[in-house]
Coordinates of C-alpha atoms and ligand atoms in Angstrom, one line a residue:
X1 CA 19.5 -9.3 -107.5
X2 CA 21.6 -7.9 -110.3
X3 CA 23.9 -6.0 -107.9
X4 CA 25.3 -8.9 -105.9
X5 CA 28.4 -9.3 -108.0
X6 CA 29.5 -5.8 -107.2
X7 CA 32.8 -6.2 -105.4
X8 CA 33.6 -2.6 -105.0
X9 CA 34.0 -3.2 -101.2
X10 CA 34.3 -6.9 -101.2
X11 CA 36.5 -9.0 -99.0
X12 CA 40.2 -8.0 -98.9
X13 CA 41.0 -9.6 -95.6
X14 CA 44.0 -11.5 -96.7
X15 CA 42.9 -14.8 -95.3
X16 CA 44.9 -17.7 -96.8
X17 CA 43.7 -19.6 -99.9
X18 CA 43.3 -23.3 -99.8
X19 CA 44.9 -25.6 -102.4
X20 CA 43.1 -27.5 -105.1
X21 CA 41.3 -30.6 -104.2
X22 CA 42.1 -33.6 -106.5
X23 CA 39.2 -34.7 -108.5
X24 CA 39.5 -38.3 -107.3
X25 CA 38.8 -37.1 -103.8
X26 CA 35.3 -35.9 -104.8
X27 CA 34.2 -39.3 -106.1
X28 CA 35.4 -41.1 -103.0
X29 CA 33.7 -38.8 -100.7
X30 CA 30.5 -38.8 -102.8
X31 CA 30.3 -42.6 -102.5
X32 CA 30.7 -42.3 -98.8
X33 CA 28.0 -39.7 -98.6
X34 CA 25.7 -41.9 -100.7
X35 CA 26.1 -44.9 -98.3
X36 CA 25.4 -42.7 -95.3
X37 CA 22.3 -41.3 -96.8
X38 CA 21.0 -44.8 -97.4
X39 CA 21.8 -45.9 -93.9
X40 CA 20.0 -43.0 -92.3
X41 CA 16.9 -43.2 -94.5
X42 CA 14.9 -44.9 -91.8
X43 CA 15.4 -42.2 -89.1
X44 CA 12.4 -39.9 -88.3
X45 CA 12.0 -36.7 -90.2
X46 CA 14.1 -34.4 -88.1
X47 CA 13.4 -31.3 -90.1
X48 CA 9.6 -31.3 -89.3
X49 CA 8.9 -27.8 -88.2
X50 CA 5.5 -26.4 -87.7
X51 CA 3.2 -29.5 -87.7
X52 CA 2.4 -32.4 -85.6
X53 CA 0.8 -35.6 -86.7
X54 CA 1.1 -37.6 -89.9
X55 CA 3.0 -35.9 -92.6
X56 CA 3.7 -37.0 -96.2
X57 CA 7.2 -38.4 -96.4
X58 CA 7.7 -37.6 -100.1
X59 CA 7.6 -39.5 -103.3
X60 CA 9.3 -42.9 -103.4
X61 CA 10.9 -42.0 -106.7
X62 CA 11.0 -39.1 -109.1
X63 CA 8.9 -40.5 -111.9
X64 CA 7.8 -37.3 -113.7
X65 CA 8.9 -36.7 -117.2
X66 CA 11.7 -34.2 -117.2
X67 CA 11.2 -31.1 -119.4
X68 CA 13.6 -29.5 -121.9
X69 CA 15.3 -26.1 -121.4
X70 CA 13.1 -23.3 -122.8
X71 CA 13.1 -19.8 -124.0
X72 CA 9.3 -19.5 -123.8
X73 CA 7.8 -16.6 -121.9
X74 CA 5.8 -18.8 -119.6
X75 CA 6.0 -21.3 -116.7
X76 CA 6.4 -24.8 -118.1
X77 CA 5.9 -27.9 -116.0
X78 CA 6.0 -31.6 -116.8
X79 CA 3.1 -33.4 -118.6
X80 CA 0.3 -34.1 -116.2
X81 CA 1.1 -31.0 -114.1
X82 CA -0.4 -27.5 -114.2
X83 CA 0.7 -24.1 -112.9
X84 CA -1.7 -21.5 -111.5
X85 CA -0.8 -17.9 -110.7
X86 CA -1.9 -17.3 -107.2
X87 CA -0.5 -14.0 -106.0
X88 CA 1.2 -11.4 -108.2
X89 CA 2.7 -8.0 -107.5
X90 CA -0.2 -5.6 -107.0
X91 CA -2.8 -8.2 -106.1
X92 CA -4.7 -7.2 -103.0
X93 CA -3.5 -9.1 -99.9
X94 CA -7.1 -9.2 -98.5
X95 CA -6.6 -6.7 -95.7
X96 CA -9.7 -5.8 -93.8
X97 CA -8.6 -2.2 -94.4
X98 CA -9.3 -2.4 -98.1
X99 CA -8.4 -4.2 -101.4
X100 CA -7.4 -1.7 -104.0
X101 CA -7.3 -3.3 -107.5
X102 CA -4.0 -3.5 -109.3
X103 CA -3.7 -1.0 -112.1
X104 CA -1.7 -2.4 -115.1
X105 CA -0.2 1.0 -115.9
X106 CA 1.4 1.1 -112.4
X107 CA -0.7 4.1 -111.4
X108 CA -1.5 2.7 -107.9
X109 CA -0.6 5.1 -105.1
X110 CA 1.8 4.3 -102.2
X111 CA -1.3 3.9 -100.0
X112 CA -2.6 1.3 -102.4
X113 CA 0.7 -0.5 -102.5
X114 CA 0.6 -0.9 -98.7
X115 CA -2.5 -3.2 -99.2
X116 CA -1.2 -5.1 -102.2
X117 CA 1.5 -7.7 -102.9
X118 CA 5.0 -6.2 -103.0
X119 CA 7.4 -6.6 -105.9
X120 CA 10.0 -9.3 -106.6
X121 CA 8.8 -12.3 -104.6
X122 CA 11.6 -14.4 -103.0
X123 CA 11.5 -16.7 -100.0
X124 CA 8.1 -18.4 -99.1
X125 CA 7.0 -20.5 -96.2
X126 CA 3.7 -22.3 -95.4
X127 CA 1.9 -22.1 -92.1
X128 CA -1.1 -24.5 -91.7
X129 CA -4.3 -23.2 -90.3
X130 CA -5.2 -23.7 -87.6
X131 CA -1.9 -23.5 -85.8
X132 CA -0.6 -26.9 -84.9
X133 CA -2.5 -28.7 -87.7
X134 CA -1.2 -30.3 -90.9
X135 CA -3.9 -28.7 -93.0
X136 CA -3.3 -28.8 -96.8
X137 CA -6.6 -26.9 -97.4
X138 CA -6.0 -23.7 -95.4
X139 CA -2.8 -21.9 -94.5
X140 CA -0.9 -18.7 -94.2
X141 CA 1.9 -17.9 -96.7
X142 CA 4.7 -15.6 -95.7
X143 CA 6.4 -14.2 -98.8
X144 CA 9.4 -11.9 -99.2
X145 CA 9.4 -9.0 -101.6
X146 CA 13.1 -8.5 -102.1
X147 CA 13.4 -5.3 -104.1
X148 CA 11.8 -3.1 -106.7
X149 CA 12.3 -2.4 -110.4
X150 CA 11.4 1.3 -110.2
X151 CA 11.1 1.3 -114.0
X152 CA 8.1 -0.9 -113.6
X153 CA 6.8 0.3 -110.2
X154 CA 5.9 3.9 -111.4
X155 CA 4.1 4.9 -114.5
X156 CA 7.0 7.0 -115.7
X157 CA 9.7 5.1 -113.9
X158 CA 12.3 7.3 -112.2
X159 CA 12.0 10.2 -114.7
X160 CA 10.6 12.3 -112.0
X161 CA 11.4 11.5 -108.3
X162 CA 9.2 12.4 -105.4
X163 CA 8.5 11.5 -101.8
X164 CA 5.4 9.6 -103.0
X165 CA 7.5 7.4 -105.2
X166 CA 9.9 6.7 -102.4
X167 CA 7.0 5.8 -100.2
X168 CA 5.6 3.5 -102.9
X169 CA 9.0 1.8 -103.3
X170 CA 9.3 1.3 -99.6
X171 CA 5.7 -0.1 -99.5
X172 CA 6.6 -2.6 -102.3
X173 CA 9.5 -4.0 -100.2
X174 CA 9.3 -6.3 -97.2
X175 CA 7.0 -9.2 -96.6
X176 CA 3.4 -10.3 -97.3
X177 CA 1.4 -12.5 -95.0
X178 CA -1.7 -13.8 -96.8
X179 CA -4.3 -16.4 -96.0
X180 CA -4.9 -19.0 -98.8
X181 CA -7.5 -21.8 -99.1
X182 CA -7.8 -24.8 -101.4
X183 CA -11.3 -24.7 -102.5
X184 CA -12.2 -27.6 -104.8
X185 CA -9.2 -27.9 -107.1
X186 CA -7.8 -24.3 -106.9
X187 CA -5.9 -22.3 -104.4
X188 CA -7.2 -18.8 -103.7
X189 CA -6.2 -15.8 -101.6
X190 CA -8.8 -15.4 -98.8
X191 CA -10.1 -11.8 -98.9
X192 CA -10.6 -10.4 -96.5
X193 CA -8.6 -12.2 -93.8
X194 CA -7.7 -11.0 -90.3
X195 CA -4.2 -12.4 -90.9
X196 CA -3.5 -10.4 -94.1
X197 CA -0.6 -8.1 -93.4
X198 CA 2.1 -6.2 -95.2
X199 CA 5.4 -5.5 -93.5
X200 CA 7.4 -2.9 -95.4
X201 CA 10.5 -0.8 -95.2
X202 CA 8.7 1.5 -92.8
X203 CA 7.1 -0.9 -90.4
X204 CA 8.2 -0.5 -86.7
X205 CA 10.1 -3.5 -85.4
X206 CA 11.9 -4.3 -82.2
X207 CA 15.6 -4.7 -82.0
X208 CA 16.7 -7.5 -79.6
X209 CA 19.7 -9.5 -78.7
X210 CA 23.2 -8.4 -77.8
X211 CA 23.4 -5.3 -80.1
X212 CA 20.0 -3.9 -78.9
X213 CA 20.3 -0.5 -77.2
X214 CA 24.1 0.1 -77.7
X215 CA 25.1 3.6 -78.8
X216 CA 25.8 2.4 -82.4
X217 CA 22.2 1.5 -82.8
X218 CA 20.7 4.8 -81.6
X219 CA 19.1 7.3 -84.0
X220 CA 17.0 10.5 -83.7
X221 CA 13.9 8.4 -84.3
X222 CA 14.9 5.9 -81.7
X223 CA 17.2 7.3 -79.0
X224 CA 17.1 4.0 -77.1
X225 CA 18.4 1.9 -80.0
X226 CA 15.6 -0.7 -79.7
X227 CA 13.0 0.3 -82.3
X228 CA 13.9 0.0 -86.0
X229 CA 11.8 1.1 -88.9
X230 CA 11.2 -1.5 -91.5
X231 CA 13.0 -4.3 -93.3
X232 CA 14.0 -4.3 -96.9
X233 CA 15.9 -6.4 -99.5
X234 CA 14.6 -9.5 -97.9
X235 CA 16.0 -12.4 -99.8
X236 CA 15.8 -16.0 -98.6
X237 CA 14.2 -16.8 -95.3
X238 CA 13.7 -19.6 -92.8
X239 CA 11.3 -21.2 -90.4
X240 CA 11.3 -21.9 -86.7
X241 CA 9.8 -25.0 -85.1
X242 CA 7.2 -22.9 -83.3
X243 CA 5.9 -21.5 -86.6
X244 CA 7.5 -18.1 -87.0
X245 CA 9.0 -16.7 -90.1
X246 CA 12.6 -15.6 -90.5
X247 CA 13.2 -13.0 -93.2
X248 CA 16.7 -12.1 -94.1
X249 CA 18.1 -8.6 -95.0
X250 CA 20.5 -8.9 -97.9
X251 CA 21.7 -6.0 -100.1
X252 CA 20.7 -3.3 -97.6
X253 CA 23.8 -1.4 -98.3
X254 CA 22.5 -0.2 -101.7
X255 CA 19.8 2.0 -100.1
X256 CA 22.1 4.3 -98.2
X257 CA 24.0 7.3 -99.4
X258 CA 26.2 10.0 -97.7
X259 CA 25.4 13.6 -98.9
X260 CA 28.7 14.7 -97.3
X261 CA 30.7 11.9 -99.1
X262 CA 31.8 10.4 -95.8
X263 CA 31.3 6.6 -95.5
X264 CA 33.0 5.1 -92.4
X265 CA 35.1 2.0 -92.9
X266 CA 32.8 -0.4 -91.1
X267 CA 30.1 0.5 -93.6
X268 CA 32.5 0.3 -96.5
X269 CA 33.2 -3.3 -95.5
X270 CA 29.5 -3.9 -96.3
X271 CA 29.7 -2.1 -99.6
X272 CA 27.9 1.1 -98.6
X273 CA 28.8 3.9 -101.0
X274 CA 28.4 7.7 -100.9
X275 CA 25.9 7.4 -103.8
X276 CA 22.7 5.3 -104.1
X277 CA 21.0 4.8 -107.4
X278 CA 17.8 3.9 -105.5
X279 CA 17.5 7.5 -104.3
X280 CA 15.5 6.9 -101.2
X281 CA 17.8 9.3 -99.3
X282 CA 16.6 12.2 -101.4
X283 CA 13.2 12.1 -99.7
X284 CA 13.8 10.1 -96.5
X285 CA 16.6 11.5 -94.3
X286 CA 17.2 8.2 -92.5
X287 CA 18.9 6.9 -95.6
X288 CA 21.4 9.8 -95.7
X289 CA 24.4 8.8 -93.5
X290 CA 25.3 12.5 -93.1
X291 CA 22.0 13.0 -91.2
X292 CA 21.5 9.6 -89.6
X293 CA 25.0 7.9 -89.3
X294 CA 23.7 4.9 -87.3
X295 CA 20.6 4.0 -89.3
X296 CA 22.5 1.6 -91.5
X297 CA 23.7 -0.3 -88.4
X298 CA 20.1 -1.3 -87.9
X299 CA 20.0 -3.2 -91.2
X300 CA 21.6 -6.5 -92.2
X301 CA 19.9 -8.7 -89.6
X302 CA 17.5 -11.6 -89.5
X303 CA 14.0 -10.6 -88.6
X304 CA 11.5 -12.9 -86.9
X305 CA 7.8 -12.5 -87.8
X306 CA 4.8 -14.3 -86.2
X307 CA 2.3 -14.9 -89.1
X308 CA -0.2 -16.3 -86.6
X309 CA -0.2 -13.0 -84.6
X310 CA -1.0 -10.2 -87.0
X311 CA -0.6 -7.6 -84.2
X312 CA 2.8 -8.8 -83.1
X313 CA 5.7 -6.5 -83.9
X314 CA 8.5 -8.1 -85.9
X315 CA 11.9 -8.5 -84.1
X316 CA 15.4 -8.0 -85.5
X317 CA 17.5 -10.8 -83.9
X318 CA 21.0 -9.3 -83.6
X319 CA 22.5 -12.5 -82.2
X320 CA 22.5 -14.0 -85.7
X321 CA 25.0 -11.5 -86.9
X322 CA 24.9 -8.7 -89.5
X323 CA 25.8 -9.2 -93.1
X324 CA 24.1 -9.6 -96.5
X325 CA 21.9 -12.4 -95.1
X326 CA 20.6 -14.8 -97.7
X327 CA 18.6 -17.2 -95.6
X328 CA 18.5 -18.9 -92.2
X329 CA 18.1 -22.7 -92.6
X330 CA 17.0 -24.7 -89.6
X331 CA 18.6 -27.9 -88.3
X332 CA 17.4 -29.4 -85.0
X333 CA 20.0 -31.0 -82.8
X334 CA 19.6 -34.2 -80.7
X335 CA 19.3 -31.9 -77.6
X336 CA 16.6 -29.8 -79.3
X337 CA 19.0 -26.8 -79.6
X338 CA 18.5 -25.2 -83.0
X339 CA 21.1 -24.4 -85.6
X340 CA 20.5 -22.0 -88.5
X341 CA 22.9 -22.1 -91.5
X342 CA 23.3 -18.7 -93.2
X343 CA 25.1 -17.4 -96.3
X344 CA 26.5 -13.9 -96.9
X345 CA 25.8 -13.4 -100.5
X346 CA 28.6 -11.5 -102.1
X347 CA 31.7 -12.6 -103.9
X348 CA 34.4 -13.8 -101.4
X349 CA 32.1 -13.7 -98.4
X350 CA 31.4 -16.4 -95.8
X351 CA 29.1 -19.2 -94.6
X352 CA 27.8 -18.8 -91.0
X353 CA 25.8 -20.7 -88.5
X354 CA 24.0 -19.7 -85.3
X355 CA 23.4 -22.3 -82.5
X356 CA 20.9 -21.4 -79.8
X357 CA 22.1 -21.6 -76.2
X358 CA 18.8 -23.3 -75.1
X359 CA 16.7 -26.1 -76.5
X360 CA 13.4 -25.1 -78.0
X361 CA 10.2 -26.0 -76.1
X362 CA 7.7 -28.0 -78.2
X363 CA 4.9 -27.8 -75.6
X364 CA 4.9 -24.1 -74.8
X365 CA 5.1 -21.8 -77.8
X366 CA 5.6 -18.7 -75.8
X367 CA 8.7 -20.1 -74.1
X368 CA 10.5 -19.8 -77.4
X369 CA 9.7 -16.1 -77.8
X370 CA 13.3 -15.0 -77.2
X371 CA 15.2 -18.2 -78.0
X372 CA 17.0 -16.5 -80.9
X373 CA 18.5 -13.8 -78.6
X374 CA 20.9 -16.2 -76.9
X375 CA 23.5 -18.4 -78.7
X376 CA 26.7 -18.6 -80.6
X377 CA 27.5 -17.3 -84.1
X378 CA 30.1 -19.2 -86.0
X379 CA 31.8 -18.8 -89.4
X380 CA 33.1 -21.6 -91.6
X381 CA 36.7 -22.5 -92.5
X382 CA 37.0 -25.2 -95.1
X383 CA 40.3 -27.2 -95.2
X384 CA 41.7 -28.8 -98.3
X385 CA 41.5 -32.3 -96.8
X386 CA 37.7 -32.3 -96.7
X387 CA 37.4 -31.2 -93.0
X388 CA 36.2 -27.9 -91.7
X389 CA 35.9 -25.9 -88.5
X390 CA 33.3 -23.6 -87.2
X391 CA 35.0 -20.5 -85.7
X392 CA 33.1 -18.9 -82.9
X393 CA 32.5 -15.2 -83.3
X394 CA 32.5 -14.5 -79.6
X395 CA 34.2 -11.5 -78.0
X396 CA 37.5 -12.6 -76.5
X397 CA 37.9 -15.7 -78.8
X398 CA 39.6 -16.1 -82.2
X399 CA 41.3 -12.7 -82.0
X400 CA 38.1 -10.8 -81.4
X401 CA 39.6 -8.8 -78.6
X402 CA 39.8 -5.1 -77.5
X403 CA 43.4 -5.1 -78.6
X404 CA 42.3 -6.0 -82.1
X405 CA 39.6 -3.3 -82.0
X406 CA 36.5 -5.3 -81.0
X407 CA 35.0 -3.5 -78.0
X408 CA 32.4 -6.1 -76.9
X409 CA 30.0 -8.7 -78.4
X410 CA 27.7 -6.0 -79.8
X411 CA 30.6 -4.6 -81.7
X412 CA 31.5 -8.1 -83.0
X413 CA 27.9 -8.6 -84.2
X414 CA 27.5 -5.1 -85.8
X415 CA 30.8 -5.7 -87.6
X416 CA 30.3 -9.4 -88.3
X417 CA 32.2 -9.4 -91.6
X418 CA 35.3 -7.9 -90.0
X419 CA 35.0 -10.3 -87.1
X420 CA 35.0 -13.2 -89.6
X421 CA 38.0 -11.8 -91.4
X422 CA 39.9 -11.7 -88.2
X423 CA 38.8 -15.2 -87.2
X424 CA 40.2 -16.6 -90.5
X425 CA 37.1 -17.8 -92.4
X426 CA 37.2 -19.2 -95.9
X427 CA 36.1 -16.8 -98.7
X428 CA 33.4 -18.4 -100.8
X429 CA 31.8 -17.9 -104.2
X430 CA 28.6 -16.0 -103.2
X431 CA 26.8 -18.2 -100.6
X432 CA 23.1 -18.2 -101.4
X433 CA 20.4 -20.6 -100.1
X434 CA 21.1 -23.5 -97.8
X435 CA 19.0 -26.6 -97.2
X436 CA 19.2 -29.4 -94.6
X437 CA 18.5 -33.0 -95.4
X438 CA 15.5 -34.1 -93.3
X439 CA 17.1 -37.4 -92.1
X440 CA 20.9 -37.2 -92.5
X441 CA 21.0 -33.5 -91.4
X442 CA 23.7 -33.0 -94.0
X443 CA 23.6 -29.3 -95.1
X444 CA 23.8 -28.1 -98.6
X445 CA 24.5 -24.6 -99.8
X446 CA 24.6 -23.0 -103.2
X447 CA 27.6 -20.9 -104.3
X448 CA 25.9 -19.1 -107.1
X449 CA 28.9 -17.7 -109.0
X450 CA 32.1 -15.7 -108.7
X451 CA 33.5 -14.5 -112.0
X452 CA 36.2 -12.7 -110.0
X453 CA 37.7 -15.9 -108.5
X454 CA 41.3 -16.0 -109.7
X455 CA 41.2 -12.6 -111.4
X456 CA 44.4 -10.5 -111.1
X457 CA 44.8 -9.3 -107.5
X458 CA 41.9 -11.4 -106.3
X459 CA 41.9 -14.7 -104.4
X460 CA 42.7 -17.8 -106.4
X461 CA 41.0 -21.1 -106.3
X462 CA 40.8 -23.3 -103.2
X463 CA 39.4 -26.7 -102.4
X464 CA 35.9 -25.4 -101.6
X465 CA 35.9 -22.9 -104.5
X466 CA 37.8 -24.9 -107.1
X467 CA 37.0 -23.0 -110.3
X468 CA 38.6 -19.8 -111.5
X469 CA 36.2 -17.3 -113.2
X470 CA 33.3 -19.3 -111.7
X471 CA 30.4 -18.1 -113.9
X472 CA 28.3 -21.2 -113.3
X473 CA 28.5 -21.7 -109.6
X474 CA 28.5 -24.9 -107.5
X475 CA 26.8 -26.6 -104.5
X476 CA 28.8 -27.5 -101.4
X477 CA 27.6 -29.8 -98.6
X478 CA 28.8 -30.7 -95.2
X479 CA 28.1 -33.2 -92.4
X480 CA 28.7 -32.1 -88.8
X481 CA 30.8 -34.2 -86.5
X482 CA 28.7 -36.7 -84.6
X483 CA 25.8 -35.6 -86.8
X484 CA 25.2 -32.9 -84.3
X485 CA 24.4 -29.5 -85.9
X486 CA 26.0 -27.8 -82.9
X487 CA 29.5 -29.4 -83.6
X488 CA 32.4 -27.2 -84.3
X489 CA 34.0 -29.6 -86.8
X490 CA 32.5 -31.0 -90.1
X491 CA 33.4 -32.9 -93.2
X492 CA 32.5 -31.5 -96.6
X493 CA 32.5 -32.1 -100.3
X494 CA 31.3 -30.5 -103.5
X495 CA 27.9 -31.9 -104.6
X496 CA 27.9 -30.5 -108.1
X497 CA 29.5 -28.0 -110.4
X498 CA 27.1 -26.0 -112.5
X499 CA 27.6 -25.4 -116.2
X500 CA 27.2 -27.2 -119.5
X501 CA 29.3 -30.4 -119.4
X502 CA 29.9 -29.9 -123.2
X503 CA 31.0 -26.2 -122.9
X504 CA 33.7 -25.2 -125.3
X505 CA 35.8 -23.9 -122.5
X506 CA 36.9 -27.0 -120.5
X507 CA 37.4 -24.9 -117.4
X508 CA 33.8 -23.9 -117.3
X509 CA 32.3 -27.4 -117.8
X510 CA 29.9 -28.6 -115.1
X511 CA 29.5 -32.2 -113.7
X512 CA 25.7 -32.3 -113.1
X513 CA 24.4 -35.8 -113.7
X514 CA 21.3 -35.6 -115.8
X515 CA 19.7 -32.2 -116.7
X516 CA 22.3 -29.4 -116.5
X517 CA 21.9 -26.0 -114.9
X518 CA 23.9 -23.0 -114.0
X519 CA 24.1 -20.6 -111.1
X520 CA 22.2 -22.5 -108.5
X521 CA 20.5 -20.2 -106.0
X522 CA 17.3 -21.4 -104.3
X523 CA 17.6 -24.7 -102.5
X524 CA 15.0 -26.8 -100.6
X525 CA 14.6 -30.4 -99.4
X526 CA 11.2 -31.9 -99.6
X527 CA 10.3 -34.3 -96.7
X528 CA 11.6 -37.3 -98.6
X529 CA 15.1 -35.8 -99.0
X530 CA 14.9 -34.8 -102.7
X531 CA 16.8 -31.6 -103.3
X532 CA 15.0 -28.9 -105.3
X533 CA 17.3 -26.5 -107.0
X534 CA 16.4 -23.1 -108.5
X535 CA 18.6 -21.1 -110.7
X536 CA 19.5 -17.4 -111.1
X537 CA 21.7 -17.0 -114.1
X538 CA 22.0 -13.3 -114.7
X539 CA 20.2 -11.9 -117.7
X540 CA 23.7 -10.9 -119.1
X541 CA 25.1 -14.4 -118.7
X542 CA 22.0 -16.0 -120.1
X543 CA 22.8 -14.3 -123.4
X544 CA 26.4 -15.7 -123.5
X545 CA 27.0 -18.2 -126.3
X546 CA 28.0 -20.9 -123.8
X547 CA 24.8 -20.5 -121.9
X548 CA 22.2 -20.4 -124.6
X549 CA 21.6 -24.2 -124.4
X550 CA 20.3 -23.8 -120.8
X551 CA 17.3 -21.6 -121.6
X552 CA 15.5 -19.4 -119.0
X553 CA 16.0 -19.8 -115.3
X554 CA 14.5 -23.0 -114.0
X555 CA 13.9 -25.4 -111.2
X556 CA 15.2 -29.0 -111.0
X557 CA 15.2 -31.8 -108.5
X558 CA 18.0 -34.0 -107.5
X559 CA 18.4 -37.4 -105.8
X560 CA 21.3 -36.6 -103.6
X561 CA 22.3 -40.3 -103.3
X562 CA 22.6 -41.0 -107.1
X563 CA 23.0 -37.2 -107.9
X564 CA 20.6 -37.8 -110.8
X565 CA 19.0 -34.4 -111.6
X566 CA 15.7 -33.7 -113.5
X567 CA 14.4 -30.5 -114.8
X568 CA 10.9 -29.8 -113.4
X569 CA 10.0 -26.2 -114.3
X570 CA 11.2 -23.4 -116.6
X571 CA 10.3 -19.8 -116.0
X572 CA 9.3 -16.9 -118.2
X573 CA 11.7 -14.5 -119.9
X574 CA 14.0 -12.4 -117.7
X575 CA 13.0 -14.1 -114.4
X576 CA 14.8 -16.0 -111.7
X577 CA 13.1 -18.8 -109.8
X578 CA 13.2 -18.1 -106.1
X579 CA 11.6 -19.7 -103.0
X580 CA 9.4 -22.8 -102.9
X581 CA 7.5 -24.9 -100.4
X582 CA 4.9 -27.7 -100.5
X583 CA 1.6 -28.2 -98.7
X584 CA 2.0 -30.9 -96.0
X585 CA 0.2 -33.5 -98.2
X586 CA 2.8 -33.0 -101.0
X587 CA 0.1 -32.3 -103.6
X588 CA 0.7 -28.5 -104.0
X589 CA 4.0 -26.9 -104.7
X590 CA 4.2 -23.1 -104.2
X591 CA 7.0 -21.5 -106.3
X592 CA 8.0 -17.8 -106.6
X593 CA 8.9 -16.3 -110.0
X594 CA 10.9 -13.2 -109.5
X595 CA 11.5 -10.3 -111.9
X596 CA 10.0 -11.6 -115.2
X597 CA 10.9 -9.1 -117.9
X598 CA 14.2 -8.0 -116.3
X599 CA 16.4 -6.5 -119.1
X600 CA 20.1 -7.3 -119.1
X601 CA 21.9 -5.4 -116.5
X602 CA 19.5 -2.6 -115.7
X603 CA 16.0 -1.6 -114.6
X604 CA 13.1 -1.7 -117.0
X605 CA 12.3 1.1 -119.4
X606 CA 8.9 2.5 -118.4
X607 CA 8.3 3.5 -122.0
X608 CA 8.7 -0.1 -123.1
X609 CA 8.1 -2.2 -119.9
X610 CA 7.0 -5.3 -121.9
X611 CA 10.1 -5.6 -124.0
X612 CA 11.3 -8.8 -122.4
X613 CA 8.2 -10.5 -121.0
X614 CA 4.5 -10.1 -120.7
X615 CA 4.1 -12.8 -118.0
X616 CA 1.8 -13.5 -116.3
X617 CA -1.0 -11.4 -117.7
X618 CA -0.2 -12.1 -121.4
X619 CA -0.1 -9.9 -124.5
X620 CA -3.3 -8.0 -123.7
X621 CA -2.2 -7.4 -120.0
X622 CA 0.0 -4.9 -118.4
X623 CA 3.5 -4.9 -117.1
X624 CA 5.3 -8.1 -116.2
X625 CA 4.8 -9.1 -112.5
X626 CA 6.6 -11.3 -110.0
X627 CA 4.2 -13.9 -108.7
X628 CA 3.6 -16.9 -106.5
X629 CA 2.6 -19.9 -108.7
X630 CA 1.0 -23.1 -107.4
X631 CA 1.9 -26.4 -109.2
X632 CA -0.3 -29.4 -108.8
X633 CA -1.0 -32.6 -110.7
X634 CA -4.1 -32.8 -112.8
X635 CA -4.9 -36.1 -111.3
X636 CA -4.4 -34.8 -107.7
X637 CA -1.3 -36.9 -107.2
X638 CA 1.9 -36.0 -105.3
X639 CA 4.5 -33.6 -106.6
X640 CA 7.4 -35.5 -108.2
X641 CA 5.5 -38.6 -109.2
Ligands
FEO1 FE1 18.9 -12.0 -103.1 FE2 21.4 -13.5 -102.9 O1 19.9 -13.3 -103.8
CA2 CA1 18.9 -12.4 -108.8
CA3 CA1 18.9 -15.5 -103.7
CA4 CA1 20.9 -14.9 -106.9

């Protein structure tokens, strides 16, 4: 979202900077990685998550015709492909409780919004129906609605401000679970469906894990500290092998204010300020720290949702730490213990992983119910020689002691960023999505940008963040020792530097082979090991002279062995391209288009909401709407061919 570069409270921990990595080292390591990827290409698909049985292994080669950059206000895909809008903001989810139609002038009520798609689609995951099948005809989709543009959400924007508007904004946040079916040659939302469900910023959810119930988690609504209300600013996500959804709370700090001006230091470390431009606190006391000082401690977690059980209460899993969670990307170890890679998306923040204590149980789904409550949280330290360490954020280790101000493990988790400062982690250039190669188990993570790298008084470059004023971002990758995701040591290199290789400023040139891009954000491996990359260049940066050649935000796909990259999709004006996932047969690709029509640097003007984009409803439609789009081949073939 547009706020993520705000460094008003960013990391000032004083951790050491690494030295520059010589360019020659990259190419040697890249050759090595390429050889390894080839050698492991015959291993079984280790990332297979929800399904059993035969599964498509991906295209043998990326043979589609790459498309050019674009400034067209539409979704463009290669020749032979088509894009269908499936589920846009305001579309009814198909709840048995009702299906209020979307009103293009944004006059739907908060109660309507509770039964409709939220705003600003982000992560997406696919759950075949029935459970345990590999169906490509019928499924559930879980979709994050990251945040709202209140200039679009309400008829007159924020000109007046009421409890009803706060309730509508809260209802437009969270997650949608919808049932979809492929009938003939089109996907449709099934209405009504017993699975259809909205989870919002007000939905009751259990707090579990080491921080549940401690005094810092208790509020007047919940004196026991075990029952939170709602999830919001859900950015990327993740998937468990037993078919639950992980939704990750990112810029939760922006929603809190302090009417008495008092923001405690642990909250300042997360960027909480005394004022909030989102103004929820004016009509909902739990967002005013003066009235509910602990409410913010109940945000910043990973939330587990069971899409197959519409009555099941979501669970905040505190063992996975508290920060501005981007996503939680699964890697399954040889002993069936699970590792989740997680970014904290803010300038100079860290990369984390969580390793479960116990293996997951493939034969008894219910045995995994609380698997995510026990395990070890680690933070990454990148060394200049291409090695790295995972530092355990465990009370009593790595300086996380009572003498240093950490009372117990719950305190370590509630103050994860401070714990990582103390442990000595490496400050990164805004860690966004991660992705794990299905066979090599190498992990990739986007570092979307950091224009403040090397600025006066700020950290300089280091090996893993090699570019000062890093406007265009890069992608880092690592391989765990013994190829075990639970290892505490790894080897790493930089996969690509974003930016135009012909840019006038040589310090900002990228090294992408093939079609260039900037500010990589979304990242996903298909079953064959092709890496799908989605971009989020800010609207302000898109208008820079040195960016104009790149066009609107887009989606590309890379062969990670050759590094050859091809442009597959370009989005409408003002959008970013967020989550994606394929049906198990590889013939349908679901892609989220977020915030079409976003003006540079601010929320939309309700008097002129169509100034930037009229997608997807066109010139005679209403306001621009975020949406899930399905891409397929006209000949029914597999995506990528
Ligand atoms: Fe919500 Fe880090 O993007
Ligand atoms: Ca964004
Ligand atoms: Ca993101
Ligand atoms: Ca982003």
